[in-house]
Short mmCIF file of C-alpha atoms and ligand atoms in Angstrom, two decimals:
data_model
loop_
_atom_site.label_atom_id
_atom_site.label_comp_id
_atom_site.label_asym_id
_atom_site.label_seq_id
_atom_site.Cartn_x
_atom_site.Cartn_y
_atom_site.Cartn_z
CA UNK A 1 150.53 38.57 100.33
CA UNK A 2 150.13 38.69 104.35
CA UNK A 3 151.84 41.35 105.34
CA UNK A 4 154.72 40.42 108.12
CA UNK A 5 155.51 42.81 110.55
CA UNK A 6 158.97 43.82 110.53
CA UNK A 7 161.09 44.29 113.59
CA UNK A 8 161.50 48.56 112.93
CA UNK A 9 157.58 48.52 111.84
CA UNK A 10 156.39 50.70 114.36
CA UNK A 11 155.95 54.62 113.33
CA UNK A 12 152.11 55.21 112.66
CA UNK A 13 151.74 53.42 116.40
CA UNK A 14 149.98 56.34 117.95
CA UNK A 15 151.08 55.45 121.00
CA UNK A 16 154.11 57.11 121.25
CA UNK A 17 156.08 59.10 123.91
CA UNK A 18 155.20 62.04 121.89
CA UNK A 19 151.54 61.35 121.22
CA UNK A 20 148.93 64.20 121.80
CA UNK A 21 146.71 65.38 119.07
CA UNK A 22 148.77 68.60 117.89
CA UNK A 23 151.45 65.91 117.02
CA UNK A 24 149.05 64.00 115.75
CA UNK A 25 147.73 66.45 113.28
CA UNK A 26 151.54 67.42 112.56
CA UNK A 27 151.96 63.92 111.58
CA UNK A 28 148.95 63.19 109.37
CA UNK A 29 149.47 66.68 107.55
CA UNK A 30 152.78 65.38 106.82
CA UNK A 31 151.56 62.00 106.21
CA UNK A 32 148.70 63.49 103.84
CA UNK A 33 151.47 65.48 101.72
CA UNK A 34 153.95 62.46 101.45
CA UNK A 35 151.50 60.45 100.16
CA UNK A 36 150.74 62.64 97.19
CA UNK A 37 154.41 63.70 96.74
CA UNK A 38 155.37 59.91 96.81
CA UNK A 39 157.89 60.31 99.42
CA UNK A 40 160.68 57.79 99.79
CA UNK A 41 158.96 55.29 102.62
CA UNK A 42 162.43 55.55 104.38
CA UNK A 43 162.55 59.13 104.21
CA UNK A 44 158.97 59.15 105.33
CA UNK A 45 159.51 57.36 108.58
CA UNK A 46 162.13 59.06 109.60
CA UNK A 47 160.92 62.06 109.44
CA UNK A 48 157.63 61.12 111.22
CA UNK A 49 159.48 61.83 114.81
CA UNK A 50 161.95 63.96 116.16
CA UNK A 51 165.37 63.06 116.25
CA UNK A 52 166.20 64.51 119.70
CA UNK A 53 164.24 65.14 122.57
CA UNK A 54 164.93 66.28 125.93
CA UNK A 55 162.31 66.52 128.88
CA UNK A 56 163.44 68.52 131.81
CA UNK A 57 161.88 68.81 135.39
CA UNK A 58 163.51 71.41 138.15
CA UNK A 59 162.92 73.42 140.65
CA UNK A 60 161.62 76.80 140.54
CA UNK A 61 161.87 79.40 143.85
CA UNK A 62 158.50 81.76 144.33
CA UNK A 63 159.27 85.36 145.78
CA UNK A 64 157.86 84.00 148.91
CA UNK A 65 161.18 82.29 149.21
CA UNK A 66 159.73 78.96 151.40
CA UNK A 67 157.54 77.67 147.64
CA UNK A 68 159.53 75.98 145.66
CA UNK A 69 157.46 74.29 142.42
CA UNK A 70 158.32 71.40 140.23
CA UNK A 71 158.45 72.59 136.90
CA UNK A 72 158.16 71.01 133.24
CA UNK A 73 160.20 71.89 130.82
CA UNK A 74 160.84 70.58 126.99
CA UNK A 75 163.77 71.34 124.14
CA UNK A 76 162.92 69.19 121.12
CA UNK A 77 165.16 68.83 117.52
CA UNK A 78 163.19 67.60 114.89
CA UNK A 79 165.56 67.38 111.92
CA UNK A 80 169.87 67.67 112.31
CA UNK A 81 170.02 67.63 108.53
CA UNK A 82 169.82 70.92 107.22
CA UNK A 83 172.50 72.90 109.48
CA UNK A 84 171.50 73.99 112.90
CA UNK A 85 168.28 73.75 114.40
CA UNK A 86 165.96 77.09 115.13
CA UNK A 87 162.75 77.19 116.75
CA UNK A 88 161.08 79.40 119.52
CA UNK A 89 160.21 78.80 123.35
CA UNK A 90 156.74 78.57 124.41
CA UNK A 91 155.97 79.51 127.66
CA UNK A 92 152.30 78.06 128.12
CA UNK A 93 150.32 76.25 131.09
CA UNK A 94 149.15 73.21 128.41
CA UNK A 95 152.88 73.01 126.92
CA UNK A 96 153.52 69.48 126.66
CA UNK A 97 155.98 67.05 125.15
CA UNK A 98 153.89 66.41 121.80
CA UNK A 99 153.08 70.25 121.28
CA UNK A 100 156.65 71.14 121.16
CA UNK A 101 157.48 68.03 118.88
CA UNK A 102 154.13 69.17 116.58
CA UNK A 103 155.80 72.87 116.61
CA UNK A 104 159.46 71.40 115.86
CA UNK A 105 157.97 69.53 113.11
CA UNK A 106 156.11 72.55 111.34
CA UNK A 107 159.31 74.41 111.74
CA UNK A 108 161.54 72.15 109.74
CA UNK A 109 158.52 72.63 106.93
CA UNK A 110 158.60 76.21 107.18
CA UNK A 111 162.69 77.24 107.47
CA UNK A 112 163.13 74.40 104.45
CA UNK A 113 160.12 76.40 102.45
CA UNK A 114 161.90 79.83 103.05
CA UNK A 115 165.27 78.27 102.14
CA UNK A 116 167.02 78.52 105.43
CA UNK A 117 169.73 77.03 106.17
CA UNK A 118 168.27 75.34 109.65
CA UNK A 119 165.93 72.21 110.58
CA UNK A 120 163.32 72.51 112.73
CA UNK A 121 162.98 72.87 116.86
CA UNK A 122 161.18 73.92 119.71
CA UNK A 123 161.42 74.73 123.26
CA UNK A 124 158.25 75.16 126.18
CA UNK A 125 157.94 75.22 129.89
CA UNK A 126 154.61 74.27 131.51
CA UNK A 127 153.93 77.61 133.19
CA UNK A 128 151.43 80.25 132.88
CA UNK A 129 154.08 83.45 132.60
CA UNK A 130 150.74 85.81 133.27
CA UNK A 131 151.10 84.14 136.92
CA UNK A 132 154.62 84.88 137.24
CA UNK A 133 156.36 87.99 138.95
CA UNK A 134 159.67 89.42 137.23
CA UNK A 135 162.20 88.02 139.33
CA UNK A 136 160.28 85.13 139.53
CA UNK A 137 160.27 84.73 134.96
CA UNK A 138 163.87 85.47 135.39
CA UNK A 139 164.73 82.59 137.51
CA UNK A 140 162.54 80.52 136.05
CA UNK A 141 164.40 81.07 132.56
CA UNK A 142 167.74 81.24 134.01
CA UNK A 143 167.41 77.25 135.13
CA UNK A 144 165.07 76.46 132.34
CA UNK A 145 168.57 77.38 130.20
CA UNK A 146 170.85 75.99 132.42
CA UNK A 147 168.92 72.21 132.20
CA UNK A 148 168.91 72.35 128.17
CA UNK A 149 172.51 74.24 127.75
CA UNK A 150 173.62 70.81 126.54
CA UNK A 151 171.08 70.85 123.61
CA UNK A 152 171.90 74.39 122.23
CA UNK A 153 174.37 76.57 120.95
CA UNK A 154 174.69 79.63 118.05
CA UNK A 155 175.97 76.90 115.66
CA UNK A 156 173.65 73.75 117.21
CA UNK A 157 169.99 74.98 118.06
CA UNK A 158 169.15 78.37 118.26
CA UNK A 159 166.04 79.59 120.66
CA UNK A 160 163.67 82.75 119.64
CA UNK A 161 160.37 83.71 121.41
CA UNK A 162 157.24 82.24 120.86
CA UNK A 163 153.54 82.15 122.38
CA UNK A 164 154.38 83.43 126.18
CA UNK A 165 158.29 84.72 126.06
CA UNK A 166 159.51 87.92 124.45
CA UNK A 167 163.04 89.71 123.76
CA UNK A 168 163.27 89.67 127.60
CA UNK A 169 163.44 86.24 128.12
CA UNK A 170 165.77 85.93 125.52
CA UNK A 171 167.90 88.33 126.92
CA UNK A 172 168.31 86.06 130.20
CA UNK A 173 168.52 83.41 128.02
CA UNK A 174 171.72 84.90 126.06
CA UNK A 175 172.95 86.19 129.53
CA UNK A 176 172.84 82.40 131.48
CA UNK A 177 174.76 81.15 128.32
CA UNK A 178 177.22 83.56 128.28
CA UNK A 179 178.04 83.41 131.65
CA UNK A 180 178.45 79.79 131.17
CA UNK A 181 181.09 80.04 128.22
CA UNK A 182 182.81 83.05 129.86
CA UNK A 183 182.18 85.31 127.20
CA UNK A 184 179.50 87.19 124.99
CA UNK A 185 177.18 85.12 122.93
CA UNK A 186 174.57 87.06 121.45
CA UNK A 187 173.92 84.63 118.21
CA UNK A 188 172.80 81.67 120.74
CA UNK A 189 169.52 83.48 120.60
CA UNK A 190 167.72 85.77 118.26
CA UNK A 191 164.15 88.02 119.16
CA UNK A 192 166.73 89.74 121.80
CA UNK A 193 166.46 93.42 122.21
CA UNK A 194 168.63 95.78 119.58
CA UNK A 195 171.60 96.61 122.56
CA UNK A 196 172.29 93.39 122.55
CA UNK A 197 172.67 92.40 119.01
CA UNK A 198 169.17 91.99 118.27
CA UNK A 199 167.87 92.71 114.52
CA UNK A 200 165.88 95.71 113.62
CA UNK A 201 162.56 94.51 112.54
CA UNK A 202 162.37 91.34 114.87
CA UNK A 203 159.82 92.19 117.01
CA UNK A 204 157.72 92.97 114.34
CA UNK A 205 158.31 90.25 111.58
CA UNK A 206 156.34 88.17 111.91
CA UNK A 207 152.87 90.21 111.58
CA UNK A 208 154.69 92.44 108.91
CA UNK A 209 155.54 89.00 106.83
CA UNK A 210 151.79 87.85 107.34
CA UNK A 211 150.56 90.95 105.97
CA UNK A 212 152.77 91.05 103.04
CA UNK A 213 151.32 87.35 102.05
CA UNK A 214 148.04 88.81 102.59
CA UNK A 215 148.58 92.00 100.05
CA UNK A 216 150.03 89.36 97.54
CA UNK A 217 146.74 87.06 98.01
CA UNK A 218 144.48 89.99 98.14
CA UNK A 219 146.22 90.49 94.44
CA UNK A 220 145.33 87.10 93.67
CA UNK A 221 141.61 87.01 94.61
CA UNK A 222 140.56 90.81 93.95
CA UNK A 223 140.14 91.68 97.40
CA UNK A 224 140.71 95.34 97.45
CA UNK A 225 141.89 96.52 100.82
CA UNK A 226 141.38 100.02 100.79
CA UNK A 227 137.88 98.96 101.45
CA UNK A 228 137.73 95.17 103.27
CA UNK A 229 137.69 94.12 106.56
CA UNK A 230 139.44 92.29 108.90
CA UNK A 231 139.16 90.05 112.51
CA UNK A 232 141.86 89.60 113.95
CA UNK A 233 142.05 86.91 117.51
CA UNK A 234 144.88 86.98 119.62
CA UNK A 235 146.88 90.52 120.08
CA UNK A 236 150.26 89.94 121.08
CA UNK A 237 152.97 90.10 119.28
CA UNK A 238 151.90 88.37 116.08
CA UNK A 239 148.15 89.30 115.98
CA UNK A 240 148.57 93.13 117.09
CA UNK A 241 151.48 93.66 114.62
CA UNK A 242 149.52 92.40 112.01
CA UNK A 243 146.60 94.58 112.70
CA UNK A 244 148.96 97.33 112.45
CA UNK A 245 150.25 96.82 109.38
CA UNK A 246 147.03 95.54 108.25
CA UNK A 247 144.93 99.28 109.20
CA UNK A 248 148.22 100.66 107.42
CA UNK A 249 147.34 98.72 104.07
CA UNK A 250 143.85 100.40 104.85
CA UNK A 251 142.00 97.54 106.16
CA UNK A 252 139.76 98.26 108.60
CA UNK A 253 140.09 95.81 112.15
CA UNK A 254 136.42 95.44 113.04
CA UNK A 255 137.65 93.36 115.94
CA UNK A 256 140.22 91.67 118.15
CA UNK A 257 140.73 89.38 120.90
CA UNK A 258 142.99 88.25 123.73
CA UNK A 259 142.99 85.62 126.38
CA UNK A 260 140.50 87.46 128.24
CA UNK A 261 138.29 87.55 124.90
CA UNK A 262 137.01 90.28 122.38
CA UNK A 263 136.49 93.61 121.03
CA UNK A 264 133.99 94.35 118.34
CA UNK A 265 133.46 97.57 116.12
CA UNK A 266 131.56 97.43 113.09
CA UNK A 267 133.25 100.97 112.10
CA UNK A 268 136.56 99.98 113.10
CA UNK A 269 139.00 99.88 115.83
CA UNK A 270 142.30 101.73 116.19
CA UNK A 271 145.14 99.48 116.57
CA UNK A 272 147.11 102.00 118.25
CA UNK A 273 144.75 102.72 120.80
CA UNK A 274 143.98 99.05 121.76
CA UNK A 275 147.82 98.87 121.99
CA UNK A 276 148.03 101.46 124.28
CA UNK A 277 145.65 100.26 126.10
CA UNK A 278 147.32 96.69 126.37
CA UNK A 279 150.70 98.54 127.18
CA UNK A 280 148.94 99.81 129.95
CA UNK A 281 147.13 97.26 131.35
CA UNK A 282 148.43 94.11 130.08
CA UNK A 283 145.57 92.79 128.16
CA UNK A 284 142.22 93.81 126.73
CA UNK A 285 139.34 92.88 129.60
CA UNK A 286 137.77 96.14 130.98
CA UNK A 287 138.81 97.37 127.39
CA UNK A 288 135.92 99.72 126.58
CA UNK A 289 137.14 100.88 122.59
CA UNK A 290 134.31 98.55 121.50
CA UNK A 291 131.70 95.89 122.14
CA UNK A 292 132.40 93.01 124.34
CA UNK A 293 132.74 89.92 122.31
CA UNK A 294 133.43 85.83 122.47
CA UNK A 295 136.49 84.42 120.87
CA UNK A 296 134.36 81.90 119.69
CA UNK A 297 131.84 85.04 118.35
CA UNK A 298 134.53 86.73 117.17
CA UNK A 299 135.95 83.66 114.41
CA UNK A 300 132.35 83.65 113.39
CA UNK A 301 132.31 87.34 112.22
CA UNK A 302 131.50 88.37 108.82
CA UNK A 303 134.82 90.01 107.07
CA UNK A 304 137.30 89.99 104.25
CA UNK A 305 140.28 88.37 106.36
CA UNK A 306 140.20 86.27 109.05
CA UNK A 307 143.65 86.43 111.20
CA UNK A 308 143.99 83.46 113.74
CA UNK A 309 147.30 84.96 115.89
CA UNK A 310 146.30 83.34 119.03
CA UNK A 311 147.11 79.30 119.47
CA UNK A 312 145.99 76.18 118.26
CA UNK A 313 142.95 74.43 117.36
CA UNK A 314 140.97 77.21 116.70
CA UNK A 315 138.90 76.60 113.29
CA UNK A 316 137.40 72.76 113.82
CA UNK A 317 134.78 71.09 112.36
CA UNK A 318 132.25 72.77 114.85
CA UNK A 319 132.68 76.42 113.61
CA UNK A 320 134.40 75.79 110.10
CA UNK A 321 131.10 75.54 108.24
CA UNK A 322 130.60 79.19 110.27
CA UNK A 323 133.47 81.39 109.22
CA UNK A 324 132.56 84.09 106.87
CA UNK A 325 135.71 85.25 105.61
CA UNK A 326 137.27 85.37 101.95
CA UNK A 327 140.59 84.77 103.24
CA UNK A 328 142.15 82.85 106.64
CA UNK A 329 145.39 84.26 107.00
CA UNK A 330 147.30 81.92 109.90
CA UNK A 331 149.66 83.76 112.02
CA UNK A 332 149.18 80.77 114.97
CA UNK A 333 150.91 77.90 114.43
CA UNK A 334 147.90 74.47 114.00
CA UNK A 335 145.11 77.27 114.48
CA UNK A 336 143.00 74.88 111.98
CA UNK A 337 141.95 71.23 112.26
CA UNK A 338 142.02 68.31 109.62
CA UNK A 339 138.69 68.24 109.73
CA UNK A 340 137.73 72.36 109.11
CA UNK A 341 140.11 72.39 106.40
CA UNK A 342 138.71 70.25 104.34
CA UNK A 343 135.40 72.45 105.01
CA UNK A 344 137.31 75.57 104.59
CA UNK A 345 138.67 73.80 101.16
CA UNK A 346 135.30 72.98 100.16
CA UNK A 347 133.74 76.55 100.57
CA UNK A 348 136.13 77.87 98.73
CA UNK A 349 137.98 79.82 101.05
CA UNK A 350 141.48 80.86 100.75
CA UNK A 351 143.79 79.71 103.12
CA UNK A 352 147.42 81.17 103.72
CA UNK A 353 148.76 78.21 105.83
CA UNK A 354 150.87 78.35 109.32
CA UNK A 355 154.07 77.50 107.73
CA UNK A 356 153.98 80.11 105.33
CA UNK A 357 151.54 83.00 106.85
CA UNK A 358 154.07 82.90 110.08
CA UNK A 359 157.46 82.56 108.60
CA UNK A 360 158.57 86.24 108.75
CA UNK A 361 159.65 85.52 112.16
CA UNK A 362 162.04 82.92 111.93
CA UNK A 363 163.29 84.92 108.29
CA UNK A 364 164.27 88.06 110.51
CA UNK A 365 165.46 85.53 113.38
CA UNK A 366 168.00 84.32 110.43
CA UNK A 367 168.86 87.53 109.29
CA UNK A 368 169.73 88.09 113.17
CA UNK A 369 171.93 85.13 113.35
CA UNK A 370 174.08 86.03 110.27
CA UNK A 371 173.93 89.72 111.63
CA UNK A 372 175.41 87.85 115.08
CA UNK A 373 178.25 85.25 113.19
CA UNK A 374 179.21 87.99 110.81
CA UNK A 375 179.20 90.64 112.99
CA UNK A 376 177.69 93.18 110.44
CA UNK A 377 175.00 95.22 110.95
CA UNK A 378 171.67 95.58 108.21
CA UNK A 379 169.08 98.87 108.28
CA UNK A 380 165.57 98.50 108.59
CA UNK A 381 165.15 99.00 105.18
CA UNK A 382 167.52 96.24 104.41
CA UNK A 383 165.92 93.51 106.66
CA UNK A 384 162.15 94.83 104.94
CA UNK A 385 163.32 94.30 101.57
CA UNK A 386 164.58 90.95 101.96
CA UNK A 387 162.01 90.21 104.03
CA UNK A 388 159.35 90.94 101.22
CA UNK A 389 161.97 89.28 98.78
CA UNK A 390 161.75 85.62 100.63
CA UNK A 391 157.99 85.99 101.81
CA UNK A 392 156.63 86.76 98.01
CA UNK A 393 158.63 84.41 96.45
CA UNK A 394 157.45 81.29 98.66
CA UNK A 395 154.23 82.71 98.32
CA UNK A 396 154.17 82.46 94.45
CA UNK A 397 156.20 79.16 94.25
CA UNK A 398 153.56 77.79 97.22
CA UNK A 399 150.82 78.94 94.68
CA UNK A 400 151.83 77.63 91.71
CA UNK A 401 152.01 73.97 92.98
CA UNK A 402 148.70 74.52 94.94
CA UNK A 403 147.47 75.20 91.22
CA UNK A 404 149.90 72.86 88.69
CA UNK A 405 149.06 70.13 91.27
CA UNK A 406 145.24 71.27 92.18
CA UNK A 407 146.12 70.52 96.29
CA UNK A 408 145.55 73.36 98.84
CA UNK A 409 148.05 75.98 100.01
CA UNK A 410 148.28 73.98 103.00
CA UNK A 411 149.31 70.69 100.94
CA UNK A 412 151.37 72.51 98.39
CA UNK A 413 153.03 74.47 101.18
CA UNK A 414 154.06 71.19 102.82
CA UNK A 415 155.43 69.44 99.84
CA UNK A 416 157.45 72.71 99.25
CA UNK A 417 159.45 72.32 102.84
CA UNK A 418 159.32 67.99 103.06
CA UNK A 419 160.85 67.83 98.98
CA UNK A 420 164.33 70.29 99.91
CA UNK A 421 165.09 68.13 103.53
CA UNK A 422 164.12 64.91 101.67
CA UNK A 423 167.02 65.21 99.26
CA UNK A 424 169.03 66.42 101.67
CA UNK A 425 167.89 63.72 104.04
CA UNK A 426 169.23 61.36 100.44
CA UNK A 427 171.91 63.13 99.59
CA UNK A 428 174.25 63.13 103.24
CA UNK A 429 172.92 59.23 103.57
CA UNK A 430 172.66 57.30 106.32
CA UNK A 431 175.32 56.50 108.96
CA UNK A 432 177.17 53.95 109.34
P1 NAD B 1 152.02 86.32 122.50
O1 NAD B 1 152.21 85.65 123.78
O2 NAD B 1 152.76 87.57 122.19
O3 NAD B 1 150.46 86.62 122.25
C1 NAD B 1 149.48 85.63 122.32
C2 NAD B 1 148.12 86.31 122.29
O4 NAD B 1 147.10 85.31 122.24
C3 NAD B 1 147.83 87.14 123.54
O5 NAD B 1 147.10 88.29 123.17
C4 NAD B 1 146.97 86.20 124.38
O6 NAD B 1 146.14 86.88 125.31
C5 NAD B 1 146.16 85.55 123.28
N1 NAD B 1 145.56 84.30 123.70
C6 NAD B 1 146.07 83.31 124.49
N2 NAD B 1 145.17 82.35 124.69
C7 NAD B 1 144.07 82.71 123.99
C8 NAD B 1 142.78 82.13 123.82
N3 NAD B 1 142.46 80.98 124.40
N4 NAD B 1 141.89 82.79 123.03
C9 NAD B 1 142.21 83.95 122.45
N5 NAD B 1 143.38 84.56 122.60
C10 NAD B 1 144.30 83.95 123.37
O7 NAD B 1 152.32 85.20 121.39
P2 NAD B 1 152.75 85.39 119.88
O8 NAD B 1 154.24 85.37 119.83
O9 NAD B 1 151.99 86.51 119.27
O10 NAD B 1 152.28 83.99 119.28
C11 NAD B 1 150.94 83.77 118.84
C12 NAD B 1 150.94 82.59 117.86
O11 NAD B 1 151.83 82.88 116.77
C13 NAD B 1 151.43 81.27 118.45
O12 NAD B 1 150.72 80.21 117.86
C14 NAD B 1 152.88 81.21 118.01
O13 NAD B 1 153.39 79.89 117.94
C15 NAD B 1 152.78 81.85 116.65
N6 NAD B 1 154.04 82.39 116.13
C16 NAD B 1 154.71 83.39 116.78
C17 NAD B 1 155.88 83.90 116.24
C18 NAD B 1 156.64 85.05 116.85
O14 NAD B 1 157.56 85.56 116.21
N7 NAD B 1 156.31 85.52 118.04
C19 NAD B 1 156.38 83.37 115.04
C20 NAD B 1 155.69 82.35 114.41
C21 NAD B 1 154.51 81.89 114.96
#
């Protein structure tokens, strides 16, 4: 039969507002997993692009007080179905419209595979923060909040950090809000500092979640890691965390990187040193605790487990068929191309996906929030044992599809999160 176009038949038109090719390979990862899951066509479509977007341009004021710069700025909700919306700001010189869709996308997929009660979101501003002077981040995220105050809310969308911001920001963030309202409102964000309501065990969740995945696939494969090895690129708050806790499972980090690019030490590295060091100086160059070292050197290392914490399209079809590692464990969000995983896949190496590996950040960010509407308040110990609780179960039930349905972690991981907002997407209907 020919096939007729129909008036709505528009959604695999790349040519979108959003389109850019981290949305793109957002959309045919999602695309790839409804296919084999069967997914309602209806269901599928809709949840192809996000439901609300908002793109923001304002004025920022320099310390030299006559430079004033136009600046970009992006809040985007991908799904309204599944209670509020979370998902982190991204304060980035590349930010654009389609990478904060692509990000608000994988978080629906990840808070639906933990079983939180949020849909996905994501926030950026086209800066480079490095550039920036204190009062001049301040400002900058003071009218940032101020242009999408509309959009959130501690019961609508809920920031966090991500790539760029930290509990600072946050706490400007929950400061501009509050002043707004006319009184406290420490849930509207979470990744703020402890004084203000912030939850032990933020900062650090997200590299302590990876590494728990990592001890339950090391189980898996018979990697012991009392005597393996690891690489680690990016060392900020995801990737030097996780080389913490990592050396503490008795891995040792043969090397890291930053922006400014790598450290190499066949014997080992000491986390806390190179953290010290960072504290100090801000990043890694003139670092002298080991050998200078390319990021793109440094993914090509030989070691047990391979730790992309750094940003996006990192493992692609040119250095896939290079990586000698047992085990990619993805602390980035879209470190790893179509293409490379199917040549990861192929080789036979293991593969903890984004939307799982990363996840113990936006678990503690939840924990925060019901700390925040409850107003109780949970030990370390507390948040760590749920933690572990939520990150090893999703890691088994991930596995056992990847295995009952012979699909990758990445695929099975997918199908996980689209199946629980798909029936919810069924079960409220559609309105009117
Ligand atoms: P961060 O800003 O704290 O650290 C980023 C690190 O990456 C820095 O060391 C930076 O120098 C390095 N980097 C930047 N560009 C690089 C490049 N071209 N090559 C190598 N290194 C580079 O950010 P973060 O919060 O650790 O986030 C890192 C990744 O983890 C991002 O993809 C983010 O979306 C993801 N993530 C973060 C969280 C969180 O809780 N912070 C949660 C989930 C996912």
């Amino acid at each position: 039969m020919e096939h007729v176009n129909h008036p709505f038949d528009q959604p695999l038109n790349p040519h979108t507002e959003w389109d850019d090719p981290m949305f793109r390979l957002a959309q045919q990862q999602f695309l790839n997993a409804a296919a084999i899951m069967n997914l309602d066509e209806n269901i599928r479509d809709r949840l192809l692009f996000p439901q609300r977007t908002l793109l923001v341009s304002f004025p920022s004021r320099r310390d030299d007080y006559s430079e004033v710069e136009t600046v970009f700025g992006y809040r985007v909700q991908h799904v309204l179905t599944m209670g509020p919306t979370k998902g982190g700001i991204r304060y980035h010189e590349d930010v654009n419209l389609g990478e904060v869709s692509a990000l608000a996308m994988w978080m629906t997929w990840k808070c639906s595979l933990m079983e939180l009660p949020f849909g996905g979101a994501k926030g950026g501003v086209r800066i480079n923060p490095t550039l920036l002077s204190r009062p001049e981040l301040q400002r900058l995220t003071r009218r940032y909040t101020m242009e999408i105050i509309s959009m959130i809310g501690p019961e609508r969308d809920i920031p966090a950090p991500d790539m760029g911001t930290n509990e600072q920001i946050m706490a400007w963030m929950m400061d501009t809000y509050s002043q707004q309202v006319g009184y406290p409102v420490p849930e509207i964000v979470t990744g703020k500092p402890v004084v203000l309501g912030g939850s032990l065990g933020r900062a650090e969740a997200t590299g302590r979640g990876l590494v728990y995945l990592i001890v339950e696939a090391a189980g898996f494969l018979n990697i012991d890691l009392g005597t393996s090895t690891a690489v680690v690129q990016g060392f900020g708050n995801v990737g030097a965390n996780a080389a913490k806790f990592l050396e503490e499972n008795g891995v040792q980090i043969i090397a890291v990187s930053d922006v400014s690019g790598g450290l190499y030490n066949a014997n080992g590295l000491s986390v806390s040193a190179l953290q010290q060091y960072v504290e100090q100086h801000r990043s890694l160059a003139d670092c002298t605790l080991g050998e200078r070292i390319s990021n793109e050197a440094l993914l090509e290392l030989e070691c047990d487990i391979l730790v992309p914490a750094a940003l996006q399209n990192q493992i692609t079809e040119a250095n896939a068929a290079h990586i000698k590692c047992r085990l990619v464990a993805e602390g980035a969000n879209g470190p790893t191309t179509l293409e490379a995983d199917e040549i990861l896949q192929q080789r036979g190496i293991f593969v903890l996906p984004d939307i799982l590996g990363n996840a113990g950040g936006v678990t503690v960010s939840y924990f925060e929030w019901v700390q925040g509407t409850q107003n109780v308040t949970w030990t370390l110990e507390e948040i760590n044992r749920r933690l572990h609780m939520i990150m090893t179960r999703a890691f088994h039930r991930t596995l056992l599809r990847s295995q009952r349905d012979r699909i990758t972690m990445r695929t099975a991981a997918l199908i996980e999160g689209i199946q629980r907002v798909a029936e919810a997407k069924l079960a409220r209907g559609v309105f009117p």
